[in-house]
PDB file of C-alpha atoms in Angstrom:
ATOM      1  CA  UNK C   1      22.738 -14.713  20.601  1.00  0.00           C
ATOM      2  CA  UNK C   2      19.842 -17.163  21.078  1.00  0.00           C
ATOM      3  CA  UNK C   3      16.928 -16.846  18.697  1.00  0.00           C
ATOM      4  CA  UNK C   4      14.071 -14.846  20.128  1.00  0.00           C
ATOM      5  CA  UNK C   5      10.691 -16.457  20.609  1.00  0.00           C
ATOM      6  CA  UNK C   6       7.381 -15.061  19.389  1.00  0.00           C
ATOM      7  CA  UNK C   7       6.379 -14.539  23.042  1.00  0.00           C
ATOM      8  CA  UNK C   8       9.495 -12.449  23.748  1.00  0.00           C
ATOM      9  CA  UNK C   9       8.930 -10.336  20.647  1.00  0.00           C
ATOM     10  CA  UNK C  10       5.237  -9.820  21.456  1.00  0.00           C
ATOM     11  CA  UNK C  11       6.219  -8.640  24.939  1.00  0.00           C
ATOM     12  CA  UNK C  12       8.826  -6.275  23.484  1.00  0.00           C
ATOM     13  CA  UNK C  13       6.286  -4.837  21.023  1.00  0.00           C
ATOM     14  CA  UNK C  14       3.654  -4.479  23.779  1.00  0.00           C
ATOM     15  CA  UNK C  15       6.165  -2.495  25.858  1.00  0.00           C
ATOM     16  CA  UNK C  16       6.481   0.035  23.000  1.00  0.00           C
ATOM     17  CA  UNK C  17       2.744   0.769  23.018  1.00  0.00           C
ATOM     18  CA  UNK C  18       2.032   4.514  23.378  1.00  0.00           C
ATOM     19  CA  UNK C  19      -1.628   5.406  24.107  1.00  0.00           C
ATOM     20  CA  UNK C  20      -1.359   8.804  22.382  1.00  0.00           C
ATOM     21  CA  UNK C  21       0.101   7.225  19.245  1.00  0.00           C
ATOM     22  CA  UNK C  22      -2.664   4.595  19.293  1.00  0.00           C
ATOM     23  CA  UNK C  23      -5.257   7.373  19.437  1.00  0.00           C
ATOM     24  CA  UNK C  24      -3.786   8.986  16.296  1.00  0.00           C
ATOM     25  CA  UNK C  25      -3.436   5.646  14.476  1.00  0.00           C
ATOM     26  CA  UNK C  26      -6.979   4.546  15.316  1.00  0.00           C
ATOM     27  CA  UNK C  27      -8.322   7.559  13.415  1.00  0.00           C
ATOM     28  CA  UNK C  28      -6.795   5.927  10.301  1.00  0.00           C
ATOM     29  CA  UNK C  29      -8.071   2.443  11.199  1.00  0.00           C
ATOM     30  CA  UNK C  30      -4.758   1.118  12.610  1.00  0.00           C
ATOM     31  CA  UNK C  31      -5.149  -0.669  15.939  1.00  0.00           C
ATOM     32  CA  UNK C  32      -1.716  -0.118  17.477  1.00  0.00           C
ATOM     33  CA  UNK C  33       0.380   2.555  19.172  1.00  0.00           C
ATOM     34  CA  UNK C  34       3.896   1.354  18.356  1.00  0.00           C
ATOM     35  CA  UNK C  35       6.519   3.742  17.010  1.00  0.00           C
ATOM     36  CA  UNK C  36       7.389   2.297  13.593  1.00  0.00           C
ATOM     37  CA  UNK C  37      11.042   3.429  13.767  1.00  0.00           C
ATOM     38  CA  UNK C  38      11.424   1.340  16.934  1.00  0.00           C
ATOM     39  CA  UNK C  39       9.616  -1.569  15.259  1.00  0.00           C
ATOM     40  CA  UNK C  40      12.015  -1.326  12.301  1.00  0.00           C
ATOM     41  CA  UNK C  41      14.956  -1.396  14.739  1.00  0.00           C
ATOM     42  CA  UNK C  42      13.666  -4.693  16.161  1.00  0.00           C
ATOM     43  CA  UNK C  43      13.358  -6.077  12.616  1.00  0.00           C
ATOM     44  CA  UNK C  44      16.942  -5.046  11.890  1.00  0.00           C
ATOM     45  CA  UNK C  45      18.115  -6.953  14.949  1.00  0.00           C
ATOM     46  CA  UNK C  46      15.979 -10.046  14.230  1.00  0.00           C
ATOM     47  CA  UNK C  47      17.049 -10.103  10.531  1.00  0.00           C
ATOM     48  CA  UNK C  48      15.310 -12.316   7.951  1.00  0.00           C
ATOM     49  CA  UNK C  49      13.628 -15.317   9.593  1.00  0.00           C
ATOM     50  CA  UNK C  50      10.841 -16.572   7.356  1.00  0.00           C
ATOM     51  CA  UNK C  51       9.501 -19.243   9.714  1.00  0.00           C
ATOM     52  CA  UNK C  52       9.397 -16.763  12.603  1.00  0.00           C
ATOM     53  CA  UNK C  53       7.578 -14.317  10.318  1.00  0.00           C
ATOM     54  CA  UNK C  54       4.868 -16.935   9.752  1.00  0.00           C
ATOM     55  CA  UNK C  55       4.466 -17.419  13.511  1.00  0.00           C
ATOM     56  CA  UNK C  56       4.300 -13.659  14.112  1.00  0.00           C
ATOM     57  CA  UNK C  57       1.685 -13.283  11.359  1.00  0.00           C
ATOM     58  CA  UNK C  58      -0.418 -16.100  12.822  1.00  0.00           C
ATOM     59  CA  UNK C  59      -0.840 -14.195  16.122  1.00  0.00           C
ATOM     60  CA  UNK C  60      -3.169 -11.726  14.352  1.00  0.00           C
ATOM     61  CA  UNK C  61      -1.576  -8.899  16.374  1.00  0.00           C
ATOM     62  CA  UNK C  62      -1.011  -5.795  14.225  1.00  0.00           C
ATOM     63  CA  UNK C  63       2.508  -4.857  15.468  1.00  0.00           C
ATOM     64  CA  UNK C  64       3.531  -8.543  15.214  1.00  0.00           C
ATOM     65  CA  UNK C  65       2.237  -8.662  11.642  1.00  0.00           C
ATOM     66  CA  UNK C  66       4.128  -5.492  10.738  1.00  0.00           C
ATOM     67  CA  UNK C  67       7.300  -7.055  12.168  1.00  0.00           C
ATOM     68  CA  UNK C  68       6.557 -10.272  10.227  1.00  0.00           C
ATOM     69  CA  UNK C  69       6.423  -8.331   6.971  1.00  0.00           C
ATOM     70  CA  UNK C  70       9.886  -6.882   7.675  1.00  0.00           C
ATOM     71  CA  UNK C  71      11.569 -10.200   8.562  1.00  0.00           C
ATOM     72  CA  UNK C  72       9.904 -12.539   6.038  1.00  0.00           C
ATOM     73  CA  UNK C  73      11.359 -13.655   2.715  1.00  0.00           C
ATOM     74  CA  UNK C  74       8.921 -12.189   0.105  1.00  0.00           C
ATOM     75  CA  UNK C  75       9.855 -14.655  -2.640  1.00  0.00           C
ATOM     76  CA  UNK C  76       9.160 -17.640  -0.366  1.00  0.00           C
ATOM     77  CA  UNK C  77       5.375 -17.162  -0.226  1.00  0.00           C
ATOM     78  CA  UNK C  78       3.088 -18.961  -2.661  1.00  0.00           C
ATOM     79  CA  UNK C  79       0.439 -16.946  -4.506  1.00  0.00           C
ATOM     80  CA  UNK C  80      -2.282 -18.572  -2.376  1.00  0.00           C
ATOM     81  CA  UNK C  81      -0.472 -17.683   0.850  1.00  0.00           C
ATOM     82  CA  UNK C  82      -0.239 -14.043  -0.231  1.00  0.00           C
ATOM     83  CA  UNK C  83      -3.895 -14.071  -1.262  1.00  0.00           C
ATOM     84  CA  UNK C  84      -4.931 -15.387   2.166  1.00  0.00           C
ATOM     85  CA  UNK C  85      -2.701 -12.842   3.946  1.00  0.00           C
ATOM     86  CA  UNK C  86      -4.149  -9.948   1.960  1.00  0.00           C
ATOM     87  CA  UNK C  87      -7.701 -10.999   2.818  1.00  0.00           C
ATOM     88  CA  UNK C  88      -6.761 -11.091   6.520  1.00  0.00           C
ATOM     89  CA  UNK C  89      -4.900  -7.753   6.462  1.00  0.00           C
ATOM     90  CA  UNK C  90      -7.599  -5.344   7.611  1.00  0.00           C
ATOM     91  CA  UNK C  91      -5.390  -2.742   9.333  1.00  0.00           C
ATOM     92  CA  UNK C  92      -4.406  -0.203   6.641  1.00  0.00           C
ATOM     93  CA  UNK C  93      -0.712  -0.182   7.611  1.00  0.00           C
ATOM     94  CA  UNK C  94      -0.509  -3.990   7.452  1.00  0.00           C
ATOM     95  CA  UNK C  95      -2.242  -3.929   4.053  1.00  0.00           C
ATOM     96  CA  UNK C  96       0.115  -1.198   2.818  1.00  0.00           C
ATOM     97  CA  UNK C  97       3.317  -2.946   3.952  1.00  0.00           C
ATOM     98  CA  UNK C  98       2.129  -6.331   2.683  1.00  0.00           C
ATOM     99  CA  UNK C  99       1.529  -4.929  -0.809  1.00  0.00           C
ATOM    100  CA  UNK C 100       4.610  -2.695  -0.961  1.00  0.00           C
ATOM    101  CA  UNK C 101       7.241  -4.741   0.880  1.00  0.00           C
ATOM    102  CA  UNK C 102       6.160  -8.284   0.055  1.00  0.00           C
ATOM    103  CA  UNK C 103       3.744  -8.688  -2.874  1.00  0.00           C
ATOM    104  CA  UNK C 104       5.636  -6.243  -5.127  1.00  0.00           C
ATOM    105  CA  UNK C 105       8.810  -8.330  -4.621  1.00  0.00           C
ATOM    106  CA  UNK C 106       7.042 -11.635  -5.221  1.00  0.00           C
ATOM    107  CA  UNK C 107       7.345 -13.579  -8.484  1.00  0.00           C
ATOM    108  CA  UNK C 108       3.527 -13.878  -8.232  1.00  0.00           C
ATOM    109  CA  UNK C 109       2.890 -10.108  -8.276  1.00  0.00           C
ATOM    110  CA  UNK C 110       1.456  -9.969 -11.806  1.00  0.00           C
ATOM    111  CA  UNK C 111      -0.696 -13.080 -11.386  1.00  0.00           C
ATOM    112  CA  UNK C 112      -2.072 -11.660  -8.127  1.00  0.00           C
ATOM    113  CA  UNK C 113      -2.685  -8.259  -9.734  1.00  0.00           C
ATOM    114  CA  UNK C 114      -4.886  -9.972 -12.286  1.00  0.00           C
ATOM    115  CA  UNK C 115      -6.544 -12.222  -9.683  1.00  0.00           C
ATOM    116  CA  UNK C 116      -7.453  -9.295  -7.432  1.00  0.00           C
ATOM    117  CA  UNK C 117      -8.424  -6.718 -10.044  1.00  0.00           C
ATOM    118  CA  UNK C 118     -12.169  -7.418 -10.142  1.00  0.00           C
ATOM    119  CA  UNK C 119     -12.466  -8.809  -6.614  1.00  0.00           C
ATOM    120  CA  UNK C 120     -15.773  -8.109  -4.865  1.00  0.00           C
ATOM    121  CA  UNK C 121     -13.815  -7.010  -1.765  1.00  0.00           C
ATOM    122  CA  UNK C 122     -12.812  -3.383  -2.388  1.00  0.00           C
ATOM    123  CA  UNK C 123      -9.796  -3.690  -0.072  1.00  0.00           C
ATOM    124  CA  UNK C 124      -8.481  -6.631  -2.113  1.00  0.00           C
ATOM    125  CA  UNK C 125      -9.185  -4.772  -5.372  1.00  0.00           C
ATOM    126  CA  UNK C 126      -7.273  -1.761  -4.025  1.00  0.00           C
ATOM    127  CA  UNK C 127      -4.137  -3.956  -3.836  1.00  0.00           C
ATOM    128  CA  UNK C 128      -4.540  -4.768  -7.544  1.00  0.00           C
ATOM    129  CA  UNK C 129      -4.700  -1.063  -8.339  1.00  0.00           C
ATOM    130  CA  UNK C 130      -1.547  -0.425  -6.258  1.00  0.00           C
ATOM    131  CA  UNK C 131       0.235  -3.144  -8.264  1.00  0.00           C
ATOM    132  CA  UNK C 132      -1.138  -1.611 -11.474  1.00  0.00           C
ATOM    133  CA  UNK C 133       0.334   1.787 -10.512  1.00  0.00           C
ATOM    134  CA  UNK C 134       3.696   0.073 -10.122  1.00  0.00           C
ATOM    135  CA  UNK C 135       3.405  -1.346 -13.650  1.00  0.00           C
ATOM    136  CA  UNK C 136       2.220   2.001 -15.069  1.00  0.00           C
ATOM    137  CA  UNK C 137       5.463   3.494 -13.754  1.00  0.00           C
ATOM    138  CA  UNK C 138       7.940   0.680 -14.471  1.00  0.00           C
ATOM    139  CA  UNK C 139       6.631  -1.937 -16.961  1.00  0.00           C
ATOM    140  CA  UNK C 140       3.613  -0.511 -18.812  1.00  0.00           C
ATOM    141  CA  UNK C 141       3.977  -2.724 -21.902  1.00  0.00           C
ATOM    142  CA  UNK C 142       0.856  -4.845 -22.264  1.00  0.00           C
ATOM    143  CA  UNK C 143      -1.322  -2.637 -20.038  1.00  0.00           C
ATOM    144  CA  UNK C 144      -4.420  -1.081 -21.610  1.00  0.00           C
ATOM    145  CA  UNK C 145      -3.847   2.423 -20.268  1.00  0.00           C
ATOM    146  CA  UNK C 146      -6.839   4.061 -22.036  1.00  0.00           C
ATOM    147  CA  UNK C 147      -8.972   1.189 -20.691  1.00  0.00           C
ATOM    148  CA  UNK C 148      -7.707   1.869 -17.159  1.00  0.00           C
ATOM    149  CA  UNK C 149      -8.673   5.521 -17.589  1.00  0.00           C
ATOM    150  CA  UNK C 150     -12.150   4.414 -18.734  1.00  0.00           C
ATOM    151  CA  UNK C 151     -12.558   2.332 -15.562  1.00  0.00           C
ATOM    152  CA  UNK C 152     -11.264   5.130 -13.322  1.00  0.00           C
ATOM    153  CA  UNK C 153     -13.597   7.618 -15.000  1.00  0.00           C
ATOM    154  CA  UNK C 154     -16.608   5.329 -14.511  1.00  0.00           C
ATOM    155  CA  UNK C 155     -15.928   3.972 -11.024  1.00  0.00           C
ATOM    156  CA  UNK C 156     -13.539   6.124  -8.956  1.00  0.00           C
ATOM    157  CA  UNK C 157     -15.960   8.757  -7.667  1.00  0.00           C
ATOM    158  CA  UNK C 158     -18.222   6.206  -5.941  1.00  0.00           C
ATOM    159  CA  UNK C 159     -15.542   3.674  -4.946  1.00  0.00           C
ATOM    160  CA  UNK C 160     -14.973   2.889  -1.214  1.00  0.00           C
ATOM    161  CA  UNK C 161     -12.182   4.979   0.325  1.00  0.00           C
ATOM    162  CA  UNK C 162      -9.188   2.640   0.040  1.00  0.00           C
ATOM    163  CA  UNK C 163     -10.073   1.553  -3.499  1.00  0.00           C
ATOM    164  CA  UNK C 164     -10.719   5.173  -4.480  1.00  0.00           C
ATOM    165  CA  UNK C 165      -7.293   6.195  -3.138  1.00  0.00           C
ATOM    166  CA  UNK C 166      -5.556   3.420  -5.124  1.00  0.00           C
ATOM    167  CA  UNK C 167      -7.438   4.285  -8.333  1.00  0.00           C
ATOM    168  CA  UNK C 168      -6.570   7.949  -7.874  1.00  0.00           C
ATOM    169  CA  UNK C 169      -2.897   7.051  -7.450  1.00  0.00           C
ATOM    170  CA  UNK C 170      -3.044   5.077 -10.709  1.00  0.00           C
ATOM    171  CA  UNK C 171      -4.707   8.038 -12.443  1.00  0.00           C
ATOM    172  CA  UNK C 172      -1.892  10.333 -11.306  1.00  0.00           C
ATOM    173  CA  UNK C 173       0.848   7.895 -12.384  1.00  0.00           C
ATOM    174  CA  UNK C 174      -0.710   7.520 -15.839  1.00  0.00           C
ATOM    175  CA  UNK C 175      -0.717  11.312 -16.162  1.00  0.00           C
ATOM    176  CA  UNK C 176       2.858  11.641 -14.902  1.00  0.00           C
ATOM    177  CA  UNK C 177       4.462   8.749 -16.811  1.00  0.00           C
ATOM    178  CA  UNK C 178       2.557   8.881 -20.109  1.00  0.00           C
ATOM    179  CA  UNK C 179       2.541  12.357 -21.711  1.00  0.00           C
ATOM    180  CA  UNK C 180       0.162  11.283 -24.511  1.00  0.00           C
ATOM    181  CA  UNK C 181      -2.514  10.524 -21.881  1.00  0.00           C
ATOM    182  CA  UNK C 182      -1.700  13.414 -19.533  1.00  0.00           C
ATOM    183  CA  UNK C 183      -4.417  15.830 -20.710  1.00  0.00           C
ATOM    184  CA  UNK C 184      -7.084  13.143 -20.399  1.00  0.00           C
ATOM    185  CA  UNK C 185      -5.879  12.091 -16.930  1.00  0.00           C
ATOM    186  CA  UNK C 186      -5.975  15.706 -15.730  1.00  0.00           C
ATOM    187  CA  UNK C 187      -9.438  16.219 -17.254  1.00  0.00           C
ATOM    188  CA  UNK C 188     -10.780  13.115 -15.466  1.00  0.00           C
ATOM    189  CA  UNK C 189      -9.324  14.340 -12.170  1.00  0.00           C
ATOM    190  CA  UNK C 190     -10.816  17.812 -12.637  1.00  0.00           C
ATOM    191  CA  UNK C 191     -14.242  16.474 -13.475  1.00  0.00           C
ATOM    192  CA  UNK C 192     -14.454  13.882 -10.664  1.00  0.00           C
ATOM    193  CA  UNK C 193     -12.858  16.193  -8.026  1.00  0.00           C
ATOM    194  CA  UNK C 194     -11.773  13.163  -5.949  1.00  0.00           C
ATOM    195  CA  UNK C 195      -9.528  14.270  -3.029  1.00  0.00           C
ATOM    196  CA  UNK C 196      -9.723  17.888  -4.240  1.00  0.00           C
ATOM    197  CA  UNK C 197     -10.218  19.115  -0.666  1.00  0.00           C
ATOM    198  CA  UNK C 198      -7.864  16.624   0.984  1.00  0.00           C
ATOM    199  CA  UNK C 199      -6.003  18.385   3.825  1.00  0.00           C
ATOM    200  CA  UNK C 200      -2.382  18.576   2.687  1.00  0.00           C
ATOM    201  CA  UNK C 201       0.423  19.665   5.060  1.00  0.00           C
ATOM    202  CA  UNK C 202       2.826  22.419   3.919  1.00  0.00           C
ATOM    203  CA  UNK C 203       5.677  21.133   1.693  1.00  0.00           C
ATOM    204  CA  UNK C 204       3.593  18.090   0.693  1.00  0.00           C
ATOM    205  CA  UNK C 205       1.994  17.544  -2.703  1.00  0.00           C
ATOM    206  CA  UNK C 206      -1.802  17.326  -2.784  1.00  0.00           C
ATOM    207  CA  UNK C 207      -3.190  13.886  -3.736  1.00  0.00           C
ATOM    208  CA  UNK C 208      -5.707  15.651  -6.024  1.00  0.00           C
ATOM    209  CA  UNK C 209      -4.577  14.174  -9.358  1.00  0.00           C
ATOM    210  CA  UNK C 210      -4.409  17.385 -11.486  1.00  0.00           C
ATOM    211  CA  UNK C 211      -2.206  19.119  -8.859  1.00  0.00           C
ATOM    212  CA  UNK C 212      -0.135  15.967  -8.224  1.00  0.00           C
ATOM    213  CA  UNK C 213       0.508  15.401 -11.949  1.00  0.00           C
ATOM    214  CA  UNK C 214       1.432  19.050 -12.591  1.00  0.00           C
ATOM    215  CA  UNK C 215       3.803  19.203  -9.606  1.00  0.00           C
ATOM    216  CA  UNK C 216       5.708  15.975 -10.383  1.00  0.00           C
ATOM    217  CA  UNK C 217       5.991  16.823 -14.100  1.00  0.00           C
ATOM    218  CA  UNK C 218       7.278  20.287 -13.169  1.00  0.00           C
ATOM    219  CA  UNK C 219       9.945  18.722 -10.944  1.00  0.00           C
ATOM    220  CA  UNK C 220      10.932  16.174 -13.592  1.00  0.00           C
ATOM    221  CA  UNK C 221      11.253  18.842 -16.258  1.00  0.00           C
ATOM    222  CA  UNK C 222      13.091  20.923 -13.632  1.00  0.00           C
TER     223      UNK C 222
END
């Protein structure tokens, strides 16, 4: 089968656009109405094509960028390329996939975590906190966990939404993964009350850290 062009893929993605889905997505800041299962099916067919991924990303189109993140080769990006991509990724879903599917698999993940941690752009800093949560869970050696709790305690309540969400996630993972710090993590969550009233569907765990920590620990101790 001949390789597909960017134009053909853009047309295919545009044909998947659903106005009702766009309406729902736009409430979360995502400017597209493409069913992500169908987008993943296209990625499966296209397979890994790193050069094509770069061309798709360069269009600036949100569905094209999501497809790019599924067909790129994460380890092939330089740290500076990933830094530039993160600063361009304003749609929340693009930001989320870039961090989770690409940056986390990159050999530059730790260097970028440190580069982004104190960034003046809260969206960039939120990526550093997402990478920190990953380390809290998997490779905590060398992290100053009490220091992270100090920062969360001082800054989370007034942080912009995406940064606040990422800090809260880190707070919960510290409480879940590190029993010695669990009581303090829960106490911080209870005092700050961040996401306490977040609407949570049935059968889902609340993102309010004290509830989240208690529920996951209960499941783990089963």
